[in-house]
Amino acid sequence: KNQVEQSPQSLIILEGKNCTLQCNYTVSPFSNLRWYKQDTGRGPVSLTIMTFSENTKSNGRYTATLDADTKQSSLHITASQLSDSASYICVVSARITGNQFYFGTGTSLTVIP
Amino acid sequence: DGGITQSPKYLFRKEGQNVTLSCEQNLNHDAMYWYRQDPGQGLRLIYYSQIVNDFQKGDIAEGYSVSREKKESFPLTVTSAQKNPTAFYLCASIRSLGGNTIYFGEGSWLTVV
């Protein structure tokens, strides 16, 4: 069964600190993995997208890693800011026709001053 | 600017009434999707369309209907048959199968009163 699991479910950190969010998946055949940021009541916004051959991709203070062998990904946030408070969603695509997107339930991150 | 526009942002519906959520994109994307998001759950696929005049049921299509008469438009009707319609609805599009980035609208909040 194709699934995407994220951990932790929620996280609270102090402003300026770093944090790492995890995404484990069983989607097959794997096509790519995306991380999205979703502010409350808004649509998700793309942070990174990684294909099978990519191990690391950065977008400013966000760095995503992918281990296609263990089917794990992480999103590392450096020097967190209050505006980083949001839900972070891992989305894995399967290389099939039709519906190919599998969504994690997200990690709710709260950055406090 | 190109993007996806959902309307209305907030909608209240009485039990037994049908309601239609609008989704318009000017990205010239072929594929469009409707998702439902409930607290603590990942996005669940309602319907998707890969080309004009064609659409497919997702995982939770019961009580919903869609149409795709134009490439840029993919409205979702929540019918009275949907037993628990109160939720946050997200429309998304992607250029084509194999396209890299999923673009999301800002979402529509539907509350049944």
CSV table of C-alpha atoms in Angstrom, one decimal:
chain,number,residue,atom,x,y,z
A,1,LYS,CA,0.0,0.0,0.0
A,2,ASN,CA,1.3,3.4,-1.0
A,3,GLN,CA,1.7,5.5,2.2
A,4,VAL,CA,3.5,8.6,3.4
A,5,GLU,CA,4.2,9.1,7.1
A,6,GLN,CA,5.5,12.2,8.7
A,7,SER,CA,7.0,12.8,12.1
A,8,PRO,CA,6.7,14.5,14.5
A,9,GLN,CA,3.0,15.3,14.3
A,10,SER,CA,3.7,18.7,15.9
A,11,LEU,CA,6.8,20.6,17.0
A,12,ILE,CA,7.5,23.7,19.0
A,13,ILE,CA,10.9,25.4,18.8
A,14,LEU,CA,12.4,28.7,19.9
A,15,GLU,CA,13.1,31.3,17.3
A,16,GLY,CA,16.6,31.0,15.9
A,17,LYS,CA,16.9,27.3,16.6
A,18,ASN,CA,17.1,24.6,13.9
A,19,CYS,CA,14.8,21.7,13.4
A,20,THR,CA,14.4,18.6,11.3
A,21,LEU,CA,11.1,17.1,10.0
A,22,GLN,CA,10.9,13.5,8.8
A,23,CYS,CA,9.0,11.8,6.0
A,24,ASN,CA,9.0,8.1,5.4
A,25,TYR,CA,7.2,6.6,2.4
A,26,THR,CA,6.3,3.3,0.8
A,27,VAL,CA,5.2,4.7,-2.6
A,28,SER,CA,6.2,2.7,-5.6
A,29,PRO,CA,7.3,3.1,-8.3
A,30,PHE,CA,8.8,6.3,-6.9
A,31,SER,CA,8.9,9.4,-9.1
A,32,ASN,CA,9.7,12.4,-6.9
A,33,LEU,CA,9.2,13.8,-3.5
A,34,ARG,CA,8.0,17.3,-2.7
A,35,TRP,CA,7.9,19.4,0.5
A,36,TYR,CA,5.2,22.0,0.9
A,37,LYS,CA,4.6,24.7,3.5
A,38,GLN,CA,1.0,25.4,4.3
A,39,ASP,CA,0.0,28.4,6.4
A,40,THR,CA,-3.2,28.1,8.3
A,41,GLY,CA,-6.2,28.5,6.1
A,42,ARG,CA,-4.0,28.9,3.0
A,43,GLY,CA,-3.0,26.7,0.1
A,44,PRO,CA,0.2,24.8,0.2
A,45,VAL,CA,3.3,26.4,-1.3
A,46,SER,CA,6.1,24.4,-2.8
A,47,LEU,CA,9.5,24.4,-1.0
A,48,THR,CA,11.5,21.7,-2.8
A,49,ILE,CA,11.1,18.8,-5.2
A,50,MET,CA,13.5,15.9,-5.4
A,51,THR,CA,13.8,13.1,-7.9
A,52,PHE,CA,15.3,9.7,-7.4
A,53,SER,CA,18.9,10.8,-8.2
A,54,GLU,CA,19.0,13.8,-5.9
A,55,ASN,CA,20.2,13.6,-2.3
A,56,THR,CA,20.0,17.2,-1.2
A,57,LYS,CA,18.2,20.3,-2.3
A,58,SER,CA,18.1,23.7,-0.7
A,59,ASN,CA,15.8,26.6,-0.8
A,60,GLY,CA,17.1,29.4,1.4
A,61,ARG,CA,17.0,28.2,5.0
A,62,TYR,CA,15.2,25.0,4.0
A,63,THR,CA,17.2,21.9,3.1
A,64,ALA,CA,15.6,18.7,2.0
A,65,THR,CA,17.4,15.4,1.9
A,66,LEU,CA,16.3,12.2,0.2
A,67,ASP,CA,17.5,8.6,0.7
A,68,ALA,CA,15.8,6.6,-2.0
A,69,ASP,CA,17.2,3.3,-0.6
A,70,THR,CA,15.6,3.7,2.8
A,71,LYS,CA,12.7,5.7,1.4
A,72,GLN,CA,13.2,8.5,3.8
A,73,SER,CA,13.3,12.3,3.5
A,74,SER,CA,14.0,15.1,5.9
A,75,LEU,CA,13.4,18.8,5.8
A,76,HIS,CA,15.9,20.8,7.8
A,77,ILE,CA,15.0,24.4,8.8
A,78,THR,CA,17.9,26.6,9.8
A,79,ALA,CA,17.7,29.6,12.1
A,80,SER,CA,14.0,29.4,12.4
A,81,GLN,CA,11.8,32.5,12.2
A,82,LEU,CA,8.4,33.2,13.5
A,83,SER,CA,7.1,33.1,9.9
A,84,ASP,CA,8.2,29.5,9.7
A,85,SER,CA,5.2,28.6,11.8
A,86,ALA,CA,3.1,26.4,9.5
A,87,SER,CA,2.2,22.9,8.5
A,88,TYR,CA,4.9,21.1,6.4
A,89,ILE,CA,3.6,18.5,4.1
A,90,CYS,CA,5.5,15.7,2.3
A,91,VAL,CA,4.1,14.7,-1.0
A,92,VAL,CA,5.4,11.6,-2.9
A,93,SER,CA,4.6,10.9,-6.5
A,94,ALA,CA,4.3,7.5,-8.1
A,95,ARG,CA,5.3,7.0,-11.7
A,96,ILE,CA,1.9,5.9,-12.9
A,97,THR,CA,-0.9,7.4,-14.8
A,98,GLY,CA,-3.9,9.0,-13.2
A,99,ASN,CA,-3.7,9.9,-9.6
A,100,GLN,CA,-0.1,9.8,-8.6
A,101,PHE,CA,0.2,12.0,-5.5
A,102,TYR,CA,0.4,10.7,-2.0
A,103,PHE,CA,0.2,13.1,0.9
A,104,GLY,CA,1.5,12.9,4.4
A,105,THR,CA,-0.6,14.3,7.2
A,106,GLY,CA,1.9,17.1,7.8
A,107,THR,CA,4.0,18.3,10.7
A,108,SER,CA,2.7,21.4,12.5
A,109,LEU,CA,5.6,23.6,13.4
A,110,THR,CA,5.3,26.5,15.9
A,111,VAL,CA,8.1,28.9,16.3
A,112,ILE,CA,8.0,30.9,19.5
A,113,PRO,CA,9.9,34.0,20.4
B,1,ASP,CA,0.2,36.8,-12.4
B,2,GLY,CA,-0.5,33.2,-13.2
B,3,GLY,CA,-2.1,31.0,-10.6
B,4,ILE,CA,-5.1,29.2,-9.3
B,5,THR,CA,-8.1,31.1,-8.0
B,6,GLN,CA,-10.7,29.5,-5.8
B,7,SER,CA,-13.9,31.1,-4.8
B,8,PRO,CA,-15.6,31.7,-2.5
B,9,LYS,CA,-13.1,31.7,0.3
B,10,TYR,CA,-15.8,31.0,2.9
B,11,LEU,CA,-19.2,29.5,2.3
B,12,PHE,CA,-22.0,28.5,4.6
B,13,ARG,CA,-24.6,26.0,3.5
B,14,LYS,CA,-27.7,24.7,5.0
B,15,GLU,CA,-28.2,21.0,5.2
B,16,GLY,CA,-29.9,19.6,2.1
B,17,GLN,CA,-28.5,22.2,-0.3
B,18,ASN,CA,-26.0,21.8,-3.1
B,19,VAL,CA,-23.1,24.2,-3.3
B,20,THR,CA,-20.5,24.8,-6.0
B,21,LEU,CA,-16.9,25.8,-5.4
B,22,SER,CA,-15.1,27.5,-8.3
B,23,CYS,CA,-11.6,26.8,-9.4
B,24,GLU,CA,-10.0,28.7,-12.2
B,25,GLN,CA,-6.3,28.5,-13.4
B,26,ASN,CA,-4.5,30.6,-16.0
B,27,LEU,CA,-1.4,28.4,-16.0
B,28,ASN,CA,-2.4,26.5,-19.1
B,29,HIS,CA,-2.2,23.3,-17.0
B,30,ASP,CA,-3.8,20.1,-18.3
B,31,ALA,CA,-4.4,18.3,-15.0
B,32,MET,CA,-6.6,19.6,-12.2
B,33,TYR,CA,-7.5,18.2,-8.8
B,34,TRP,CA,-9.8,18.7,-5.9
B,35,TYR,CA,-8.8,17.7,-2.4
B,36,ARG,CA,-10.5,17.8,0.9
B,37,GLN,CA,-8.5,18.6,4.0
B,38,ASP,CA,-9.7,17.8,7.5
B,39,PRO,CA,-7.9,18.6,10.8
B,40,GLY,CA,-5.1,16.1,11.5
B,41,GLN,CA,-5.5,14.3,8.2
B,42,GLY,CA,-3.6,14.5,4.9
B,43,LEU,CA,-5.2,15.8,1.7
B,44,ARG,CA,-7.7,13.3,0.3
B,45,LEU,CA,-8.5,13.3,-3.4
B,46,ILE,CA,-12.1,13.9,-4.4
B,47,TYR,CA,-11.8,14.1,-8.2
B,48,TYR,CA,-9.2,14.8,-10.8
B,49,SER,CA,-9.2,15.7,-14.5
B,50,GLN,CA,-6.3,15.2,-16.9
B,51,ILE,CA,-7.9,16.7,-20.0
B,52,VAL,CA,-11.0,18.7,-20.9
B,53,ASN,CA,-14.3,16.8,-20.9
B,54,ASP,CA,-12.7,13.9,-18.9
B,55,PHE,CA,-12.5,13.4,-15.1
B,56,GLN,CA,-12.0,10.5,-12.7
B,57,LYS,CA,-13.1,9.7,-9.2
B,58,GLY,CA,-10.6,9.9,-6.4
B,59,ASP,CA,-10.7,8.2,-3.0
B,60,ILE,CA,-13.7,10.1,-1.6
B,61,ALA,CA,-15.9,11.0,-4.6
B,62,GLU,CA,-19.2,10.1,-3.0
B,63,GLY,CA,-21.5,13.1,-2.6
B,64,TYR,CA,-19.4,15.3,-5.0
B,65,SER,CA,-19.6,16.0,-8.7
B,66,VAL,CA,-17.3,17.9,-11.1
B,67,SER,CA,-17.2,19.1,-14.7
B,68,ARG,CA,-14.3,20.1,-17.0
B,69,GLU,CA,-15.9,21.9,-19.9
B,70,LYS,CA,-12.9,24.3,-20.2
B,71,LYS,CA,-9.2,23.7,-19.7
B,72,GLU,CA,-9.0,26.5,-17.2
B,73,SER,CA,-12.0,25.6,-15.1
B,74,PHE,CA,-12.8,22.7,-12.8
B,75,PRO,CA,-15.8,23.5,-10.5
B,76,LEU,CA,-16.7,21.1,-7.6
B,77,THR,CA,-20.3,20.6,-6.5
B,78,VAL,CA,-20.9,19.4,-3.0
B,79,THR,CA,-24.3,17.7,-3.1
B,80,SER,CA,-26.7,17.0,-0.3
B,81,ALA,CA,-25.6,13.4,-0.5
B,82,GLN,CA,-22.3,14.3,1.1
B,83,LYS,CA,-22.9,13.5,4.7
B,84,ASN,CA,-20.1,15.4,6.3
B,85,PRO,CA,-19.2,18.3,4.0
B,86,THR,CA,-17.8,20.7,6.5
B,87,ALA,CA,-14.1,20.9,5.5
B,88,PHE,CA,-11.4,22.9,3.8
B,89,TYR,CA,-11.3,22.3,0.0
B,90,LEU,CA,-8.2,22.7,-2.1
B,91,CYS,CA,-8.0,22.9,-5.8
B,92,ALA,CA,-4.7,22.1,-7.5
B,93,SER,CA,-3.2,21.8,-11.0
B,94,ILE,CA,-0.1,20.5,-12.7
B,95,ARG,CA,1.1,21.1,-16.2
B,96,SER,CA,0.8,17.5,-17.2
B,97,LEU,CA,1.6,14.0,-16.0
B,98,GLY,CA,5.2,14.1,-15.1
B,99,GLY,CA,5.1,17.9,-14.5
B,100,ASN,CA,7.2,19.0,-11.6
B,101,THR,CA,5.3,21.4,-9.4
B,102,ILE,CA,1.8,21.1,-8.1
B,103,TYR,CA,0.2,24.5,-7.7
B,104,PHE,CA,-2.6,24.9,-5.2
B,105,GLY,CA,-5.3,27.5,-4.8
B,106,GLU,CA,-5.9,29.3,-1.6
B,107,GLY,CA,-8.6,27.0,-0.5
B,108,SER,CA,-12.3,27.3,0.3
B,109,TRP,CA,-13.8,26.8,3.7
B,110,LEU,CA,-17.2,25.1,3.6
B,111,THR,CA,-19.4,25.0,6.7
B,112,VAL,CA,-22.7,23.3,6.9
B,113,VAL,CA,-25.1,24.9,9.3
